[in-house]
PDB file of C-alpha atoms and ligand atoms in Angstrom:
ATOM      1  CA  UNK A1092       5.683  45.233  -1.563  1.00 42.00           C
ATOM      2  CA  UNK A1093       8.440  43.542  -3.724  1.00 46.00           C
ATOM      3  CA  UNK A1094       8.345  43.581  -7.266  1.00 49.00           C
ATOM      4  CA  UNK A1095       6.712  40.319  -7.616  1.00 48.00           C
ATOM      5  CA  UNK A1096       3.698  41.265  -5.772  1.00 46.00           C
ATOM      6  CA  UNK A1097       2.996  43.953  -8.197  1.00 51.00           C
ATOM      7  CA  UNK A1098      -0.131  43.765  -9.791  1.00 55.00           C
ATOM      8  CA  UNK A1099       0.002  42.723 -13.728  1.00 53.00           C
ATOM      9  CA  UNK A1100      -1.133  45.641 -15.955  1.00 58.00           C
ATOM     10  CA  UNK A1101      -3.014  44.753 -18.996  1.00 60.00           C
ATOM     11  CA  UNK A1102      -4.934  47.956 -20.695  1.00 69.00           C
ATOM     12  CA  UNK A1103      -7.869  47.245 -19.214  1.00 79.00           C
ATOM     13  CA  UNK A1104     -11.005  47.173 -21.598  1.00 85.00           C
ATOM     14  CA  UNK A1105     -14.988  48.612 -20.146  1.00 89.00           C
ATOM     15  CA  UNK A1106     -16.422  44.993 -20.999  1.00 93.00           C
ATOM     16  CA  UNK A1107     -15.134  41.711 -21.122  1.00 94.00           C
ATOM     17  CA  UNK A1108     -13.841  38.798 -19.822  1.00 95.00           C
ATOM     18  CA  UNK A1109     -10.317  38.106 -18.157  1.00 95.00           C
ATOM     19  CA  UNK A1110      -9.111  34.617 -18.245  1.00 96.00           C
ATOM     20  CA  UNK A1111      -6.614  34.425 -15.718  1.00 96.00           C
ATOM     21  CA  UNK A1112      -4.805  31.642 -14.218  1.00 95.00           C
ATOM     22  CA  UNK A1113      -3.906  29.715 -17.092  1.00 96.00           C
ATOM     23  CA  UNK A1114      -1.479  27.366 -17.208  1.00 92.00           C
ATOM     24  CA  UNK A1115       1.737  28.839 -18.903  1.00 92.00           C
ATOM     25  CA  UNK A1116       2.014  28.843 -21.820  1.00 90.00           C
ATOM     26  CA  UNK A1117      -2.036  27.309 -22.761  1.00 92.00           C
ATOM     27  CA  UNK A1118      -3.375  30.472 -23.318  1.00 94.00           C
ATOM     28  CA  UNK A1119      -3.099  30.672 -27.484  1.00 92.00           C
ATOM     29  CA  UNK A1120      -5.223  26.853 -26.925  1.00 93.00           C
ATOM     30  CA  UNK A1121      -8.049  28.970 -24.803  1.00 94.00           C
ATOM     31  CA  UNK A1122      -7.789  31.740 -27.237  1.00 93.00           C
ATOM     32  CA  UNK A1123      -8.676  28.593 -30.351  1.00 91.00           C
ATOM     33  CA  UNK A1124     -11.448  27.556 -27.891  1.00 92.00           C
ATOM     34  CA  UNK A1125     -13.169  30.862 -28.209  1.00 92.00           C
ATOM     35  CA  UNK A1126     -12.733  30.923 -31.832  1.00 88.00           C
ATOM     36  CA  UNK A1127     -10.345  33.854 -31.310  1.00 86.00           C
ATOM     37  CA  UNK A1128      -7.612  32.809 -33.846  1.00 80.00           C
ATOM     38  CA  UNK A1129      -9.115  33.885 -36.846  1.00 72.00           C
ATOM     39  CA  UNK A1130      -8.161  36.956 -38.652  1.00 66.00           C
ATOM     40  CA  UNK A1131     -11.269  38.800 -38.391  1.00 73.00           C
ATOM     41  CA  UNK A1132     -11.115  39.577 -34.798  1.00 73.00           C
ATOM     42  CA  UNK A1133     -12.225  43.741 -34.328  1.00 79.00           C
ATOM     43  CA  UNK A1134     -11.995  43.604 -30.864  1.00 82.00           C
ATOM     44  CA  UNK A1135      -9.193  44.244 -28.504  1.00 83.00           C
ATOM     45  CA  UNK A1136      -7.470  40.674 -27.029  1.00 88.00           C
ATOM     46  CA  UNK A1137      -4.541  41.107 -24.521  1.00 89.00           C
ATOM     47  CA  UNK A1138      -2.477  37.950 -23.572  1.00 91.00           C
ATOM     48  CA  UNK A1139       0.501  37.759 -21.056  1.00 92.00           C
ATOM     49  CA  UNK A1140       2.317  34.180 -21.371  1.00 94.00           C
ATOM     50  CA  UNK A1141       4.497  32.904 -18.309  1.00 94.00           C
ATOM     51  CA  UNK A1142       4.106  35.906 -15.860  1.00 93.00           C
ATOM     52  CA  UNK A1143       5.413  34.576 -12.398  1.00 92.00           C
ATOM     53  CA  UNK A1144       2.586  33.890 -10.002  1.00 89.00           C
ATOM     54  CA  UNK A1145       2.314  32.369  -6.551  1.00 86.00           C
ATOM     55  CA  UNK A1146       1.798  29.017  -8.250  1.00 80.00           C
ATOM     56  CA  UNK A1147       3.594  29.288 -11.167  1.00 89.00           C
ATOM     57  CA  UNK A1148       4.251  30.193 -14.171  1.00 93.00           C
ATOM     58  CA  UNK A1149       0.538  31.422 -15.680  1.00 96.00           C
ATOM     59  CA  UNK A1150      -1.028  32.841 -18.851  1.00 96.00           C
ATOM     60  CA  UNK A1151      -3.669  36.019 -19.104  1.00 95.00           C
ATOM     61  CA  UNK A1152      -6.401  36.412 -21.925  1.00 95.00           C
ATOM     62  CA  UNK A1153      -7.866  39.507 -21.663  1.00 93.00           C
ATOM     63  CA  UNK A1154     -10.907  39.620 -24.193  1.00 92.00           C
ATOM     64  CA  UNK A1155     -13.151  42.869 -24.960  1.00 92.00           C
ATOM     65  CA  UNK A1156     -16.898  42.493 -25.430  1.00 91.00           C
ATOM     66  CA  UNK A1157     -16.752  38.424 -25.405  1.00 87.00           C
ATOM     67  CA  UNK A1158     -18.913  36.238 -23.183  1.00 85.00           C
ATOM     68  CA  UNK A1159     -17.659  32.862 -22.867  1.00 91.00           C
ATOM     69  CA  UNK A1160     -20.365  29.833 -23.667  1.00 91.00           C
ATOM     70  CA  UNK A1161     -21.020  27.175 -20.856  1.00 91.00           C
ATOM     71  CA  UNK A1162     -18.916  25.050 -23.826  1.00 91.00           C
ATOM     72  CA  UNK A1163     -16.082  27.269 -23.803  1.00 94.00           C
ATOM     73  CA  UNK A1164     -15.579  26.790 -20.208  1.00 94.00           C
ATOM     74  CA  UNK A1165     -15.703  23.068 -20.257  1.00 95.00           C
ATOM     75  CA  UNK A1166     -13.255  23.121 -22.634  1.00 94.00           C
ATOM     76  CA  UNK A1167     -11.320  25.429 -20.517  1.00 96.00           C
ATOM     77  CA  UNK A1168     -11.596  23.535 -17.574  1.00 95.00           C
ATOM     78  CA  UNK A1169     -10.365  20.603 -19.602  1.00 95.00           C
ATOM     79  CA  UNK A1170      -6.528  22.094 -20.281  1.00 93.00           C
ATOM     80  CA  UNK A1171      -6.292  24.361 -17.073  1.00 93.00           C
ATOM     81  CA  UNK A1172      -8.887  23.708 -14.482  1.00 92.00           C
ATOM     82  CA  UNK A1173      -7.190  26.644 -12.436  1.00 92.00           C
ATOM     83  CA  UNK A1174      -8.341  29.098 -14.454  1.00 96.00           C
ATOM     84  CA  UNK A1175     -10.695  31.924 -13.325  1.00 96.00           C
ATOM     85  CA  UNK A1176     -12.614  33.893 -15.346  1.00 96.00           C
ATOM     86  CA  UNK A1177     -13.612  37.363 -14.793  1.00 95.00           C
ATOM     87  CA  UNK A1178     -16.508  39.214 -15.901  1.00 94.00           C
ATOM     88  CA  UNK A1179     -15.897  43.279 -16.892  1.00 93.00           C
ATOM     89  CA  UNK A1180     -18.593  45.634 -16.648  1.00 93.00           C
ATOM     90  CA  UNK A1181     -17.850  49.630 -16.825  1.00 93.00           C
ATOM     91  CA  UNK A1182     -13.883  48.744 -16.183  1.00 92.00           C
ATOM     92  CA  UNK A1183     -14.965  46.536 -12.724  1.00 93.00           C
ATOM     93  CA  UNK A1184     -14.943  43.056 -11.903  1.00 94.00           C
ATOM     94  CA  UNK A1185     -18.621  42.419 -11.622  1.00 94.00           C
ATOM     95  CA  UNK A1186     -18.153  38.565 -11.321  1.00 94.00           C
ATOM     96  CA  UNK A1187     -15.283  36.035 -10.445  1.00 95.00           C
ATOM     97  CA  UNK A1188     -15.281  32.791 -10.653  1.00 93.00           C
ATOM     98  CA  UNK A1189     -13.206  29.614 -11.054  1.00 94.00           C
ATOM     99  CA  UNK A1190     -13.618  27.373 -14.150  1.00 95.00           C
ATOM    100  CA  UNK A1191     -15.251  23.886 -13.153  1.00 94.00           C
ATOM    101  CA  UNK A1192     -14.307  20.429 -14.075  1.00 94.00           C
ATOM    102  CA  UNK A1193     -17.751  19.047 -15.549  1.00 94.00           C
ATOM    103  CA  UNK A1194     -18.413  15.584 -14.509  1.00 95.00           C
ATOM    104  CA  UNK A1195     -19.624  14.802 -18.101  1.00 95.00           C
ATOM    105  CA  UNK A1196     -19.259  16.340 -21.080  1.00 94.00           C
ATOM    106  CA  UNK A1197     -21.032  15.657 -24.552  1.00 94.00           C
ATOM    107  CA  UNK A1198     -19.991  17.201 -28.590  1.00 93.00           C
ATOM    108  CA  UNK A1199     -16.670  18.601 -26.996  1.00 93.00           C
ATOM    109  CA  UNK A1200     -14.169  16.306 -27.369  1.00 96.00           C
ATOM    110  CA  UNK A1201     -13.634  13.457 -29.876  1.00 96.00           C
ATOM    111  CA  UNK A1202     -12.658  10.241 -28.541  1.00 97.00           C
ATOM    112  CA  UNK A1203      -9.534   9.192 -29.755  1.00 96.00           C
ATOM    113  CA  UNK A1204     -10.631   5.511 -30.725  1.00 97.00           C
ATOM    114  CA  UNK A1205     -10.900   5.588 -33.946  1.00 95.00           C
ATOM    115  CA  UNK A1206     -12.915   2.464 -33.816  1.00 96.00           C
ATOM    116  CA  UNK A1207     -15.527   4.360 -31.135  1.00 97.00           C
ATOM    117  CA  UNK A1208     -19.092   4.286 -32.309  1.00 97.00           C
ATOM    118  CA  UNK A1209     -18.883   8.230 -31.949  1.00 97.00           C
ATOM    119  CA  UNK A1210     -15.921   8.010 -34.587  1.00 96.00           C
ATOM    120  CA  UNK A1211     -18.586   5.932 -37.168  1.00 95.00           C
ATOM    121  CA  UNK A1212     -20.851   7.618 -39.499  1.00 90.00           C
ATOM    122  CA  UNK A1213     -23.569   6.864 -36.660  1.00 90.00           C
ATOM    123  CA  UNK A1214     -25.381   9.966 -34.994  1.00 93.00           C
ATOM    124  CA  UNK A1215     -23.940   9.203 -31.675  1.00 95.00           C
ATOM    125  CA  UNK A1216     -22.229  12.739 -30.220  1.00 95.00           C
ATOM    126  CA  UNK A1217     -18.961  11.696 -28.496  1.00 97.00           C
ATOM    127  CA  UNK A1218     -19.659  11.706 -24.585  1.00 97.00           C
ATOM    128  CA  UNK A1219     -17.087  11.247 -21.252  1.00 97.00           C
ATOM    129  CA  UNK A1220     -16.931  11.182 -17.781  1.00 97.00           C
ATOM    130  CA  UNK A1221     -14.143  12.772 -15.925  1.00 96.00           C
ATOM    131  CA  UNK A1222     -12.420  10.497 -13.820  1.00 96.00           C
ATOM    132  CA  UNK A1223      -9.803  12.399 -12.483  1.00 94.00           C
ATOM    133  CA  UNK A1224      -9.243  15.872 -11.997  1.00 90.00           C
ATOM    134  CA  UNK A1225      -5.163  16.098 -10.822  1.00 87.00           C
ATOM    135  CA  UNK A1226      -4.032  15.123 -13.645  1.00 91.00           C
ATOM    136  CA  UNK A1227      -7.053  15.450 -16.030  1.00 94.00           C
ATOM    137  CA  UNK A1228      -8.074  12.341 -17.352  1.00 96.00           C
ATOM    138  CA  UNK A1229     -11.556  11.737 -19.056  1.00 97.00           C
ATOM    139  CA  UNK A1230     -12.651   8.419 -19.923  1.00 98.00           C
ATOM    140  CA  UNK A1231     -15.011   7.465 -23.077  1.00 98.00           C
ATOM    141  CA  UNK A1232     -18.430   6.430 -22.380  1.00 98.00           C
ATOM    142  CA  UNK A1233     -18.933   4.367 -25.188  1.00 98.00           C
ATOM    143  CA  UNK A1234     -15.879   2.737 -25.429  1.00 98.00           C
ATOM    144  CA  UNK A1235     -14.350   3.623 -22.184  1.00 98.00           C
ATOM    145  CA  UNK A1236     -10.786   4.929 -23.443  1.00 97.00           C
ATOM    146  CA  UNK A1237      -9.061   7.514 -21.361  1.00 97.00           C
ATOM    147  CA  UNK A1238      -7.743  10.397 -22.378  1.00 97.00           C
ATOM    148  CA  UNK A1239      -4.841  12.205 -20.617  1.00 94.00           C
ATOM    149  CA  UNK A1240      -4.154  15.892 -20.817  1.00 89.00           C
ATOM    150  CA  UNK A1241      -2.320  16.316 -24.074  1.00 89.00           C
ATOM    151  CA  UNK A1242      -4.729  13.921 -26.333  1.00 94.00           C
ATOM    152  CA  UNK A1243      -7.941  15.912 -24.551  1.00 94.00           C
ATOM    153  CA  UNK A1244      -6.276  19.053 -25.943  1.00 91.00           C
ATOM    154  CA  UNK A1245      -5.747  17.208 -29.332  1.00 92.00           C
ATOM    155  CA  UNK A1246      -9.131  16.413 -29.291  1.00 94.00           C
ATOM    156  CA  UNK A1247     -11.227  19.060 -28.538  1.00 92.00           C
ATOM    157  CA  UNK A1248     -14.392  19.771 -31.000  1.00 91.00           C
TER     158      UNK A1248
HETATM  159 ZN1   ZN B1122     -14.976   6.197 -27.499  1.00 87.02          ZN
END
């Protein structure tokens, strides 16, 4: 076993989630998709950024007591459809999964017409379709403007 096979060693935390497989250098985007930027945080968050992996370079959150939302994970999905979350329970992996590319999403990102209905001071929650998954393009369902990767991450509710 060379060095690089080593397995990364993050304290590890009796319930949680690990977000592994993240893109390098996304993870401080998934950490402002769980709301885990703000100052008030009590429990323990570990991140690695750019640790070599067979694909890459990758990113690990490492979150105690958190439970990501069925949101979260769109959102997720969105910037680094890699990633693969794992559920903690008593210091074990109880679950492992990877994140999913929704076909549709609604209320999770803003569509970057300005002119969009969803953009108006009309009740109308901002909706897309995913039209391609390698790269990540979404496309407006109102208006029908894509977004690429980088103005999906600039956009997200
Ligand atoms: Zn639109």
């Amino acid at each position: 076993m060379n060095d690089k096979m080593k397995k990364i060693k993050i304290s590890p935390i009796r319930k949680g989630t690990v977000i592994d497989h993240i893109r390098g250098g996304q993870s401080l985007k998934v950490l402002k998709i769980l709301g885990l930027t703000d100052v008030e945080i009590k429990d323990v968050v570990s991140i690695a950024m750019n640790v070599d992996s067979s694909v890459g370079k990758k990113d690990i959150v490492k979150v105690e007591n958190k439970e990501i939302s069925s949101d979260e994970l769109d959102k997720i999905s969105l910037i680094s459809p890699e990633t693969t979350i794992n559920i903690i329970r008593d210091y074990e992996v109880i679950k492992k999964e990877r994140v999913k590319l929704p076909e549709r999403g609604k209320g999770i990102v803003r569509c970057r017409n300005r002119n969009c209905i969803t953009n108006q001071k009309e009740p109308v929650e901002p909706e897309f379709k995913v039209i391609s998954s390698k790269p990540v393009n979404i496309k407006c369902v109102y208006c029908e403007r894509e977004m690429r990767e980088e103005e999906i991450t600039e956009n997200l509710l």
